[in-house]
Amino acid sequence: MQTDDEPSLLVNGHYDSPLGSPGAADCGSCVASMLELSRLILDSGWVPPRPVIFLFNGAEELFLLGSHGFIKTHKWNNTIGAFINIEASGSGGADLVCQSGPGSWPSRIYAQTAKYPMANSVAQDMFGIIPGDTDYRIFAEDIANIPGLDIIFVLGGYFYHTSYDTLENLFPGSIQARGENLFNLVKAFTNSSMLLKESDASSKAVQDGIDDQRAIFFDYLTWFMVFYPRNLSLILHSLPVAVFLLAPLFLNFPNITFMSWFLTVLDLLKGMLLHAFCVILAIVIPAMAAGLRLLFTKNAMNWFAHPYLAFLMFVPTSLVGLFLPRIIWGLSEQSHFWGAFGLYSLITLAYMLAGLSGGFLTFFISMSILLGRSISSISRKQWSLQSPKSLFGYVIPMIPCILYCLYYGGFLIQFLIEKMGMMGSLPKPYGYFVPDVIVGAVVGLVVGWCFGPLAPIASRWLAKTSILQGFLQITVVALAISSQIFPYSTGAPKRVVLQHTFVTDANSIVESNYGFSVVDANSLEFLFNNAPEAAKWLKDNSKLSFKEKYLSDRSSWVALYPVPFLFSGSLKFPAQTEEIRKHYQHFPQLIVQKTLSNNGNRRVHLELSLGSLLEIWTTSLNITGPLSNWSFADYTLSAPQTVSGGPPSYICRLSGKSYENWSFWLEANSSEPLRIDVAVLDQYLVDSTKELKSLFPSWADMTVFTTFFSTYHL
């Protein structure tokens, strides 16, 4: 019979969705998967040998508050031996294991049991680059140290956190595949001898000397998993370098002299520089083409709704960069091959020494081209050097590697293109170029690792001026076509944020305005130029102005903290003030209850009343001044933030029931006043705001809310 203190498996997902989104994928799909999984466990007759806890948590979109509350306060929190976190940052596709750990056993179980595997250890190295966060951080890193998996829908990111995240836009078959994987994983985890309570797992790891390092793993075309521990990678990933160092001896055998060895080493270093130059140009030339195009067109990101344009524009230019050095720099095929092999070998070694997990790709490439070279050398005894059959002898053994590179590279490019719609709006003039340059460079990188291994042999046929001119002509046509295509559609919408702010003082409205911001490279000027009805409505049928007086800084967006760090060039325009009183009679207020002084320290006890607001999403406090302590977060001050170049400030988000007053205290270590900005985000919209929202085209996905903003000096 199972008891409450047995080690258990936690299956976690959140049921809340972000502002303005139905949340079918993020994360209704998670809830549906968990409910069906629990039903299947009950109906199958299988009895888990260890308890399985299904945690349906809320407030994940408010920065992981639900999972934080569970792991800090629930009576079962110290029984969790492992967890599976289910998430979605897109509408489907194969679930990707984005994070795994601590230790390697969660990823080993996944590799052994997943029916439709999609996992890549390099994803964890890259996870922090893309804006986003999951409950994995709470369970495995910040609060606890529980082993687990972070499994996420990552494709279909066009609809992520938009009003288009609906059932109709879920990828067919995705939830079924996820469910079959989960059922196998739950069985494997609950039967594992490694499933121990956190305290027991820590002592066992010390006693047994268990390696806490993450393993190397990747799926091959979602057919099967390749998995090997970190200590084995130290041996495997060192082999290519060892072969490269011995290559000068092999190439001169049996007539080995110091001079012949030295000249061969020199040739191989030249070959390495040549191939490095090829790969660098394959990345730089499409990035330059992307920037050059924007000098002659008015829209960035034309490829956003049409990913094929990115391939059409940047693949030919990348191939030009890949083969151009062979025309300029004459070098033997043998020197180029061994130089390329040496470059991939050194990159593999560098990944390993840095403790990163991406070295498996260059290891795969280096060993594949070595195999191809060996078979090609044998085939040349039957065919001439210029015969295409000798090329086939080199390419055929590399087909598994090339297929994987195309699969992995194509996935990466599609994922990146979808995420560029929410990567942030950078300041002009350079921010306008950043997404196009990044996509051009990444396409070039993918071309480099897909076709770079073929370059030493294929250059014999492709490194010709006429062929490179053909690639350039294709590029020019593609650049011209792309400049005429609109970047967005209802299938790939532009994200727009509209905040109707009421600045209040006690129960009076001091000011009201509409704030606008976007989170990609096409600015608000682009938006209003393509939404003329909304622009006319804002300025009473006169031309909308983008002068400096309409700019708003990030401090006015504190209700959305930390999202405003993605904003640049935000604008605000005057709005009606009294319309809100038809719905709300009382506004949020911060009231001083008492002030206590002791040895130069002031402790101010406060009560926050949210008035008659009924649809509150969250409340943010932005505190500046000599704050030395507070009653939040276990009496621990967070690191200060700087908003819009202002003084260091402490920002706290609050979530709870709106009809209850919230009491807390702040402590100051000097007589200098504390400034507190209170921003309450409410989902109710007045009629005029709804009308304004309706005037924007369907390709603009509007996240609209009301903020009540007030300032206090204590």
XYZ file of C-alpha atoms in Angstrom:
714
model
C 0.000 0.000 0.000
C 1.338 3.402 -1.004
C 1.781 6.168 1.564
C 2.039 9.940 1.394
C 5.776 9.944 2.012
C 6.778 7.545 -0.793
C 8.924 8.959 -3.600
C 6.600 10.043 -6.393
C 6.571 11.164 -10.000
C 5.141 14.623 -10.723
C 3.454 15.275 -14.077
C 3.065 19.041 -14.368
C 1.181 21.361 -16.693
C -0.528 24.722 -16.375
C -4.125 25.576 -17.203
C -3.876 29.369 -17.439
C -3.316 31.154 -20.735
C -1.734 34.540 -21.482
C -3.624 37.780 -21.952
C -5.905 37.729 -24.973
C -5.196 34.124 -25.919
C -7.614 31.153 -25.772
C -4.564 29.018 -24.946
C -5.517 25.873 -26.879
C -1.872 24.869 -27.288
C -0.385 26.869 -24.401
C -1.466 25.141 -22.397
C -4.887 23.596 -22.943
C -3.094 20.846 -24.833
C -1.088 20.097 -21.686
C -4.207 19.788 -19.540
C -5.895 17.579 -22.152
C -2.840 15.312 -22.331
C -2.683 14.980 -18.544
C -6.402 14.244 -18.194
C -6.264 11.594 -20.904
C -3.104 10.115 -19.405
C -4.737 9.830 -15.982
C -7.814 8.207 -17.578
C -5.640 5.731 -19.476
C -3.738 4.748 -16.320
C -7.011 4.052 -14.505
C -8.726 2.211 -17.371
C -5.690 0.150 -18.411
C -5.589 -1.719 -15.137
C -1.911 -0.898 -14.696
C -1.062 0.098 -11.119
C 1.966 2.434 -10.914
C 4.527 1.027 -8.458
C 5.121 4.578 -7.190
C 2.622 7.435 -6.723
C 1.980 9.674 -9.725
C 0.978 13.265 -8.904
C -0.819 15.283 -11.576
C -0.305 18.975 -10.866
C -2.622 21.304 -12.789
C -1.150 24.641 -11.771
C -2.207 28.211 -12.434
C -0.396 31.534 -12.741
C 2.373 30.039 -14.903
C 1.980 32.946 -17.303
C 2.479 35.228 -14.306
C 6.031 33.929 -14.164
C 5.661 30.495 -12.604
C 3.747 31.451 -9.460
C 1.671 28.242 -9.348
C 4.583 25.805 -9.453
C 6.483 28.023 -7.006
C 3.588 27.861 -4.565
C 3.360 24.066 -4.837
C 7.044 23.340 -4.340
C 7.281 25.800 -1.437
C 4.125 24.979 0.518
C 2.416 21.689 -0.454
C 2.705 18.714 1.889
C 3.857 16.456 -0.985
C 6.652 18.766 -2.129
C 9.415 16.755 -0.440
C 8.218 13.434 -1.900
C 8.859 14.338 -5.543
C 11.583 12.077 -6.952
C 11.280 13.171 -10.578
C 9.025 15.293 -12.742
C 7.812 15.648 -16.315
C 6.889 19.185 -17.263
C 4.630 19.555 -20.311
C 4.647 22.877 -22.129
C 3.860 24.495 -25.484
C 5.465 27.402 -27.303
C 3.759 26.451 -30.543
C 0.778 24.580 -31.932
C 2.303 21.129 -32.171
C 4.788 19.006 -33.997
C 6.888 16.445 -32.203
C 7.469 17.267 -28.524
C 11.027 18.469 -28.037
C 12.916 17.706 -24.827
C 14.360 21.179 -24.310
C 15.805 20.652 -20.841
C 16.820 17.613 -18.821
C 18.481 17.142 -15.479
C 19.961 17.438 -12.963
C 22.018 14.410 -13.924
C 21.608 12.205 -16.958
C 19.093 9.574 -15.898
C 15.907 11.458 -16.965
C 17.228 11.820 -20.514
C 18.364 8.161 -20.501
C 14.852 7.030 -19.602
C 13.450 9.205 -22.394
C 15.930 7.762 -24.892
C 14.963 4.223 -23.903
C 11.181 4.610 -23.860
C 9.883 7.465 -26.079
C 7.852 6.088 -28.990
C 8.191 9.272 -31.064
C 11.455 10.750 -29.801
C 12.500 14.317 -30.407
C 15.269 15.430 -28.103
C 18.516 17.277 -28.466
C 20.998 17.975 -25.702
C 22.134 21.168 -27.442
C 18.644 22.632 -26.847
C 19.516 23.133 -23.179
C 22.637 25.097 -24.139
C 20.491 27.395 -26.294
C 17.390 27.615 -24.084
C 18.254 30.967 -22.473
C 18.740 32.703 -25.836
C 15.044 32.559 -26.760
C 12.748 34.672 -24.512
C 10.701 32.329 -22.391
C 10.623 30.282 -19.210
C 8.936 27.161 -17.874
C 8.143 25.476 -14.573
C 11.249 23.329 -15.104
C 13.307 26.157 -13.601
C 11.315 26.067 -10.355
C 11.525 22.292 -9.916
C 15.080 21.619 -11.120
C 17.068 24.804 -10.588
C 15.826 27.708 -8.494
C 13.796 26.235 -5.638
C 14.449 22.497 -5.760
C 16.984 20.161 -7.361
C 14.626 17.488 -8.669
C 15.558 15.495 -11.808
C 13.137 15.925 -14.663
C 12.292 16.614 -18.288
C 10.985 19.768 -19.949
C 8.938 18.614 -22.971
C 7.597 21.333 -25.250
C 5.626 21.775 -28.475
C 7.982 24.094 -30.348
C 6.651 24.359 -33.908
C 3.651 26.439 -34.952
C 5.075 29.365 -32.990
C 3.180 31.879 -35.124
C 0.147 31.405 -32.861
C 2.004 31.281 -29.539
C 0.535 33.812 -27.076
C -1.911 35.189 -29.658
C -5.674 35.128 -30.148
C -5.107 32.549 -32.893
C -4.044 29.856 -30.404
C -7.265 27.908 -30.995
C -8.264 24.268 -31.370
C -8.455 24.685 -35.147
C -4.782 25.635 -35.295
C -3.440 22.663 -33.317
C -1.320 20.334 -35.441
C -3.239 17.080 -36.069
C -1.752 14.062 -34.341
C 0.514 16.035 -32.011
C -1.416 15.397 -28.798
C -1.799 11.696 -29.626
C 1.958 11.315 -30.139
C 2.646 13.240 -26.939
C 0.236 11.042 -24.999
C 1.845 7.806 -26.177
C 5.265 9.141 -25.200
C 3.993 10.236 -21.791
C 2.400 6.891 -20.974
C 5.672 5.100 -21.695
C 7.622 7.672 -19.679
C 5.348 7.402 -16.635
C 5.793 3.631 -16.656
C 9.574 3.905 -16.958
C 9.994 6.618 -14.308
C 7.821 4.890 -11.714
C 9.709 1.611 -12.243
C 13.143 3.230 -12.045
C 15.388 2.547 -9.051
C 16.603 6.142 -9.436
C 13.203 7.533 -8.387
C 14.041 8.759 -4.892
C 12.988 11.661 -2.731
C 15.267 14.661 -3.171
C 16.985 14.189 0.209
C 17.545 10.448 -0.411
C 18.722 11.077 -3.984
C 21.336 13.572 -2.774
C 22.812 11.167 -0.212
C 22.783 8.276 -2.725
C 24.564 10.411 -5.293
C 27.290 11.217 -2.766
C 27.681 7.597 -1.667
C 27.653 6.101 -5.170
C 29.613 8.893 -6.834
C 26.872 9.374 -9.430
C 27.900 11.726 -12.219
C 25.704 14.814 -12.167
C 26.702 15.950 -15.662
C 24.200 15.977 -18.501
C 24.570 13.319 -21.173
C 24.860 13.753 -24.929
C 21.694 12.723 -26.771
C 19.795 13.431 -29.961
C 17.042 11.860 -32.011
C 17.702 10.718 -35.556
C 14.798 11.982 -37.717
C 12.441 11.111 -34.796
C 13.094 7.411 -35.604
C 15.338 6.536 -32.688
C 17.556 8.102 -30.026
C 21.323 8.217 -29.751
C 22.478 8.543 -26.132
C 25.891 8.394 -24.497
C 27.162 9.691 -21.144
C 29.446 12.667 -20.771
C 32.483 10.586 -19.796
C 32.157 8.504 -22.980
C 31.927 11.700 -25.022
C 35.354 12.694 -23.692
C 36.768 9.680 -25.536
C 34.591 9.745 -28.651
C 34.857 13.475 -29.253
C 38.641 13.333 -28.915
C 39.037 10.711 -31.670
C 38.730 13.096 -34.651
C 41.472 15.345 -33.267
C 43.698 12.323 -32.700
C 43.160 11.195 -36.312
C 43.873 14.703 -37.592
C 47.130 14.913 -35.634
C 48.236 11.559 -37.048
C 47.150 12.401 -40.607
C 50.543 13.886 -41.715
C 52.178 10.591 -40.785
C 49.587 8.546 -42.676
C 49.864 10.718 -45.772
C 53.683 10.375 -45.922
C 53.943 6.722 -44.965
C 56.320 4.996 -45.497
C 58.607 7.829 -46.672
C 58.366 9.912 -43.508
C 60.918 12.700 -43.094
C 60.806 15.811 -40.981
C 60.589 18.045 -44.080
C 57.780 16.002 -45.650
C 55.920 15.960 -42.327
C 56.361 19.733 -41.917
C 55.198 20.510 -45.463
C 52.157 18.265 -45.029
C 51.258 19.931 -41.731
C 51.547 23.314 -43.447
C 49.246 22.178 -46.259
C 46.670 20.866 -43.787
C 46.701 24.150 -41.858
C 46.169 25.995 -45.136
C 43.277 23.639 -45.869
C 41.806 24.346 -42.437
C 42.024 28.096 -42.989
C 40.494 27.685 -46.441
C 37.516 25.716 -45.127
C 37.054 28.071 -42.195
C 37.014 30.948 -44.676
C 34.445 29.050 -46.782
C 32.125 28.522 -43.799
C 32.550 32.115 -42.579
C 31.691 33.503 -46.022
C 28.706 31.141 -46.196
C 27.419 32.909 -43.073
C 28.544 36.482 -43.774
C 27.448 36.852 -47.420
C 23.730 36.013 -46.835
C 23.767 38.241 -43.740
C 25.148 41.082 -45.861
C 22.569 40.384 -48.584
C 19.823 40.590 -45.950
C 21.058 43.976 -44.741
C 21.533 45.263 -48.285
C 17.970 44.364 -49.229
C 16.579 46.511 -46.419
C 18.297 49.593 -47.875
C 15.962 49.362 -50.868
C 12.699 48.193 -49.310
C 10.326 49.563 -46.674
C 9.506 46.320 -44.831
C 11.681 44.032 -42.744
C 10.944 40.345 -42.182
C 9.201 39.730 -45.543
C 10.038 36.047 -45.029
C 8.091 35.870 -41.741
C 4.793 34.601 -43.204
C 6.585 32.963 -46.146
C 9.604 30.968 -44.865
C 10.408 29.679 -48.355
C 11.600 33.203 -49.171
C 14.391 32.883 -46.605
C 15.626 29.730 -48.310
C 15.249 31.267 -51.773
C 17.137 34.434 -50.813
C 19.870 33.091 -48.580
C 20.732 29.526 -49.677
C 22.166 30.568 -53.092
C 24.205 33.406 -51.558
C 25.492 31.038 -48.910
C 26.606 28.563 -51.575
C 28.463 31.414 -53.276
C 30.324 32.045 -50.022
C 31.000 28.343 -49.563
C 32.632 27.821 -52.991
C 34.095 31.251 -53.765
C 37.369 30.720 -51.808
C 38.174 27.637 -53.894
C 38.196 29.815 -57.018
C 40.365 32.479 -55.402
C 42.678 30.173 -53.453
C 44.072 27.212 -55.344
C 44.704 24.273 -53.044
C 44.767 20.529 -53.583
C 41.639 18.506 -52.877
C 43.553 16.434 -50.317
C 44.674 19.514 -48.363
C 41.152 20.951 -48.425
C 39.629 17.681 -47.237
C 42.012 17.205 -44.313
C 41.742 20.891 -43.441
C 37.939 20.588 -43.317
C 38.245 17.426 -41.220
C 40.619 19.214 -38.864
C 38.267 22.194 -38.498
C 35.288 19.997 -37.545
C 37.538 18.019 -35.186
C 38.701 21.151 -33.374
C 35.144 22.479 -33.091
C 34.120 19.142 -31.565
C 36.956 19.408 -29.062
C 36.083 23.030 -28.238
C 32.464 22.080 -27.469
C 33.644 19.311 -25.178
C 36.132 21.485 -23.293
C 33.462 24.189 -22.850
C 31.105 21.639 -21.259
C 28.502 22.144 -24.011
C 26.498 19.439 -25.720
C 26.547 20.488 -29.377
C 29.765 18.717 -30.293
C 27.884 15.592 -31.390
C 26.961 17.309 -34.674
C 30.514 18.147 -35.725
C 31.632 14.722 -34.428
C 29.008 13.117 -36.692
C 30.193 15.277 -39.606
C 33.901 14.620 -39.095
C 33.540 10.840 -38.809
C 31.158 10.746 -41.787
C 33.507 12.617 -44.099
C 36.377 10.402 -42.933
C 34.323 7.339 -43.911
C 33.373 8.975 -47.205
C 36.995 9.799 -47.944
C 38.066 6.223 -47.259
C 35.427 4.706 -49.574
C 36.082 7.377 -52.220
C 39.792 6.522 -52.180
C 38.942 2.887 -52.824
C 36.506 3.777 -55.629
C 39.136 5.868 -57.424
C 41.080 2.735 -58.201
C 38.255 1.879 -60.611
C 37.143 5.326 -61.784
C 39.049 8.458 -62.768
C 39.391 11.430 -60.424
C 37.052 13.550 -62.596
C 34.350 10.894 -62.832
C 31.096 11.728 -61.005
C 31.189 8.144 -59.711
C 34.057 9.115 -57.441
C 31.799 11.824 -55.996
C 29.115 9.202 -55.351
C 31.677 7.108 -53.502
C 32.243 10.074 -51.167
C 28.598 11.161 -50.813
C 26.786 7.853 -50.329
C 28.448 7.037 -46.965
C 27.617 10.575 -45.855
C 23.895 10.349 -46.623
C 22.858 9.591 -43.002
C 24.841 12.625 -41.798
C 23.510 14.898 -44.568
C 19.921 13.830 -43.866
C 20.356 14.600 -40.176
C 21.921 17.995 -40.903
C 19.038 18.880 -43.252
C 16.471 17.714 -40.679
C 18.093 19.542 -37.785
C 18.932 22.639 -39.829
C 15.479 22.897 -41.401
C 13.858 22.588 -37.992
C 16.152 25.271 -36.559
C 15.429 27.739 -39.372
C 11.648 27.253 -39.178
C 11.713 27.592 -35.392
C 13.840 30.748 -35.612
C 11.629 32.380 -38.242
C 8.513 31.780 -36.140
C 10.174 33.164 -32.993
C 11.386 36.323 -34.762
C 7.852 37.659 -34.410
C 8.356 37.989 -30.645
C 12.088 38.570 -30.170
C 11.706 42.249 -29.346
C 11.764 45.637 -31.011
C 15.294 47.044 -30.978
C 16.101 50.781 -31.250
C 16.436 52.361 -34.668
C 18.236 52.475 -36.998
C 20.132 49.234 -36.443
C 17.325 47.274 -34.787
C 15.442 47.297 -38.094
C 18.184 45.143 -39.657
C 18.745 42.638 -36.849
C 16.099 39.926 -37.593
C 16.912 39.769 -41.308
C 20.639 39.628 -40.642
C 20.172 36.892 -38.003
C 17.990 34.750 -40.274
C 20.420 35.231 -43.185
C 23.363 34.246 -40.974
C 21.595 31.183 -39.527
C 20.560 29.978 -42.986
C 24.214 30.393 -43.971
C 25.319 28.442 -40.910
C 22.945 25.595 -41.766
C 24.149 25.565 -45.392
C 27.692 25.484 -44.035
C 27.134 22.388 -41.903
C 24.885 20.649 -44.499
C 26.990 21.217 -47.622
C 30.342 22.246 -46.145
C 31.407 18.595 -45.695
C 30.829 18.086 -49.439
C 32.817 21.165 -50.458
C 36.300 19.549 -50.643
C 35.072 17.093 -53.312
C 32.126 18.977 -54.866
C 34.278 22.072 -55.491
C 35.720 20.167 -58.428
C 32.393 20.700 -60.251
C 30.756 23.646 -58.439
C 33.632 26.074 -57.791
C 33.231 27.674 -61.213
C 32.508 31.291 -62.036
C 29.515 30.473 -64.256
C 27.812 28.441 -61.509
C 28.383 31.088 -58.844
C 26.984 33.723 -61.224
C 23.872 31.569 -61.566
C 23.507 31.455 -57.783
C 23.810 35.258 -57.627
C 21.158 35.701 -60.323
C 18.756 33.499 -58.360
C 19.486 35.624 -55.273
C 18.796 38.916 -57.052
C 15.449 37.623 -58.336
C 14.538 36.293 -54.889
C 15.443 39.576 -53.192
C 13.335 41.507 -55.699
C 10.341 39.183 -55.273
C 10.541 39.192 -51.477
C 10.497 42.978 -51.337
C 7.003 42.942 -52.864
C 5.538 40.460 -50.392
C 3.809 41.564 -47.190
C 5.455 40.170 -44.023
C 2.294 39.131 -42.136
C -0.935 37.186 -42.495
C -3.603 35.705 -40.230
C -1.502 32.549 -40.284
C 1.566 34.526 -39.183
C 0.269 37.607 -37.330
C 2.170 40.627 -36.069
C 2.009 40.977 -32.298
C 0.802 44.398 -31.092
C 0.346 45.494 -27.468
C -2.255 48.165 -26.612
C -2.440 49.457 -23.044
C -5.201 51.839 -21.978
C -3.707 53.561 -18.922
C -5.594 55.517 -16.273
C -3.272 57.542 -14.038
C -5.082 57.949 -10.732
C -4.680 59.914 -7.504
C -6.862 58.499 -4.739
C -10.200 58.145 -6.560
C -9.541 60.805 -9.189
C -8.381 60.238 -12.767
C -5.401 62.494 -13.520
C -4.692 61.328 -17.049
C -5.717 58.675 -19.573
C -3.785 57.487 -22.625
C -3.426 54.685 -25.146
C 0.021 53.100 -25.213
C 1.202 51.057 -28.188
C 4.176 48.772 -28.614
C 5.335 45.965 -30.898
C 7.765 43.115 -30.359
C 9.469 42.768 -33.730
C 11.517 44.850 -36.169
C 8.643 46.510 -38.068
C 7.892 49.574 -35.964
C 4.653 51.245 -34.968
C 5.050 53.536 -37.963
C 4.781 50.452 -40.181
C 1.709 49.342 -38.210
C -0.175 52.628 -38.514
C 0.784 53.092 -42.164
C -0.952 49.790 -42.822
C -3.824 50.445 -40.418
C -5.034 53.882 -41.618
C -8.463 53.651 -39.956
C -6.935 53.161 -36.523
C -4.465 56.005 -37.154
C -7.283 58.397 -38.146
C -9.354 57.394 -35.124
C -6.481 58.219 -32.762
C -5.914 61.680 -34.271
C -9.480 62.649 -35.176
C -8.957 62.160 -38.934
C -5.708 64.134 -39.007
C -2.316 62.662 -39.910
C -0.856 60.609 -37.080
C 2.351 62.056 -35.712
C 5.353 60.076 -34.481
C 7.063 63.045 -32.856
C 9.043 62.708 -29.656
C 6.209 64.024 -27.507
C 4.268 60.826 -28.186
C 7.065 58.489 -27.099
C 6.539 56.466 -23.920
C 9.308 54.887 -21.877
C 9.363 51.435 -20.336
C 8.416 52.688 -16.880
C 4.842 53.243 -18.101
C 4.620 49.532 -18.969
C 5.621 48.207 -15.523
C 2.318 46.295 -15.231
C 3.705 43.858 -17.820
C 7.155 43.523 -16.224
C 9.505 42.037 -17.425
C 7.992 41.943 -20.944
C 8.675 45.683 -21.587
C 12.372 44.907 -21.976
C 11.313 43.689 -25.433
C 9.809 47.098 -26.273
C 11.424 49.994 -28.112
C 9.880 53.077 -29.700
C 6.593 52.757 -27.810
C 4.023 55.515 -28.339
C 1.141 56.932 -26.318
C -1.820 59.084 -27.343
C -4.468 60.903 -25.274
C -7.638 58.985 -24.388
C -10.980 59.690 -22.720
C -10.901 59.761 -18.920
C -14.439 59.396 -17.537
C -15.742 56.435 -19.548
C -14.266 53.956 -17.073
C -16.523 55.247 -14.269
C -19.512 53.550 -15.909
C -17.968 50.250 -14.871
C -15.691 50.986 -11.890
C -16.494 53.437 -9.116
C -13.381 52.906 -6.996
C -9.764 52.643 -8.129
C -6.726 50.991 -6.534
C -5.181 52.865 -3.601
C -2.170 52.333 -1.370
C -2.885 53.312 2.239
C -0.325 53.810 5.023
C -1.427 51.917 8.147
C 1.455 52.862 10.439
C 5.146 53.743 10.448
C 7.637 52.344 12.969
C 11.145 53.753 13.472
C 14.116 52.030 15.091
C 17.807 53.037 14.976
C 17.410 55.038 11.790
C 15.310 52.406 10.021
C 11.709 53.075 9.027
C 9.214 50.265 8.575
C 6.096 51.421 6.740
C 3.063 49.133 7.012
C 0.824 49.437 3.961
C -2.499 48.155 2.699
C -3.296 47.892 -0.997
C -6.950 48.149 -1.909
C -7.871 47.213 -5.474
C -11.074 49.208 -5.391
C -13.997 47.792 -7.359
C -11.844 46.183 -10.063
C -13.119 42.711 -11.000
C -10.925 41.388 -13.841
C -7.424 41.848 -12.454
C -4.589 39.938 -14.122
C -1.710 41.068 -11.928
C -0.378 43.968 -9.865
C 3.198 45.245 -10.032
C 5.019 47.424 -7.518
C 8.031 49.439 -8.691
C 9.889 50.696 -5.596
C 12.789 53.150 -5.714
C 14.693 54.755 -2.865
C 16.519 53.443 0.219
C 14.652 50.113 0.451
C 16.489 47.729 2.818
C 13.879 44.981 3.347
C 10.284 44.008 2.676
C 7.726 41.406 3.732
C 7.681 39.678 0.325
C 9.677 36.660 -0.906
C 10.611 35.330 2.545
C 11.929 38.785 3.506
C 14.569 38.628 0.775
C 15.145 41.546 -1.562
C 15.506 40.683 -5.219
C 18.265 42.197 -7.328
C 17.489 45.817 -8.245
C 16.413 46.603 -11.799
C 16.918 49.691 -13.928
C 13.931 50.835 -15.955
C 14.452 53.352 -18.792
C 17.722 54.611 -17.360
C 16.122 55.556 -14.048
C 17.441 54.802 -10.564
C 17.757 51.199 -9.386
C 14.360 49.883 -8.389
C 12.835 46.785 -6.862
C 9.937 45.287 -8.761
C 7.436 42.897 -7.230
C 4.475 41.190 -8.924
C 1.416 40.337 -6.839
C -1.387 37.941 -7.691
C -4.461 37.069 -5.652
C -8.126 37.757 -5.061
C -9.157 41.270 -6.057
C -11.803 41.685 -3.374
C -9.266 41.268 -0.576
C -7.000 44.058 0.645
C -3.313 43.132 0.627
C -1.165 44.089 3.631
C 2.639 44.264 3.578
C 5.513 46.370 4.883
C 8.563 48.086 3.416
C 11.672 49.037 5.342
C 13.936 52.007 4.516
C 17.385 52.589 6.006
C 17.350 56.403 5.692
C 14.971 59.351 5.852
C 15.008 59.663 2.051
C 11.469 58.989 0.785
C 10.486 55.762 -0.890
C 8.698 56.077 -4.218
C 6.187 53.359 -5.064
C 4.576 53.039 -8.482
C 1.521 50.784 -8.381
C 0.380 49.333 -11.711
C -2.755 47.164 -11.695
C -3.454 45.306 -14.935
C -7.161 44.737 -15.493
C -8.727 42.865 -18.414
C -11.850 45.017 -18.674
C -11.968 47.274 -21.749
C -14.137 50.370 -22.141
C -16.189 50.662 -25.338
C -13.846 53.162 -26.988
C -10.878 50.814 -26.497
C -12.854 47.939 -28.017
C -13.690 50.150 -30.975
C -10.052 51.114 -31.447
C -9.020 47.457 -31.325
C -11.546 46.560 -34.023
C -10.007 49.072 -36.464
C -6.760 47.129 -36.821
C -6.451 44.558 -39.625
C -6.718 40.829 -38.949
C -2.969 40.267 -39.499
C -2.315 42.374 -36.380
C -2.919 40.314 -33.257
C -3.872 42.781 -30.537
C -3.123 42.134 -26.858
C -5.257 44.787 -25.168
C -5.704 45.570 -21.490
C -6.342 48.370 -19.004
C -3.777 49.577 -16.469
C -4.476 51.682 -13.382
C -1.283 53.529 -12.471
C -0.619 55.554 -9.320
C 2.491 56.904 -7.568
C 3.176 57.344 -3.860
C 6.024 58.967 -1.893
C 6.473 57.682 1.653
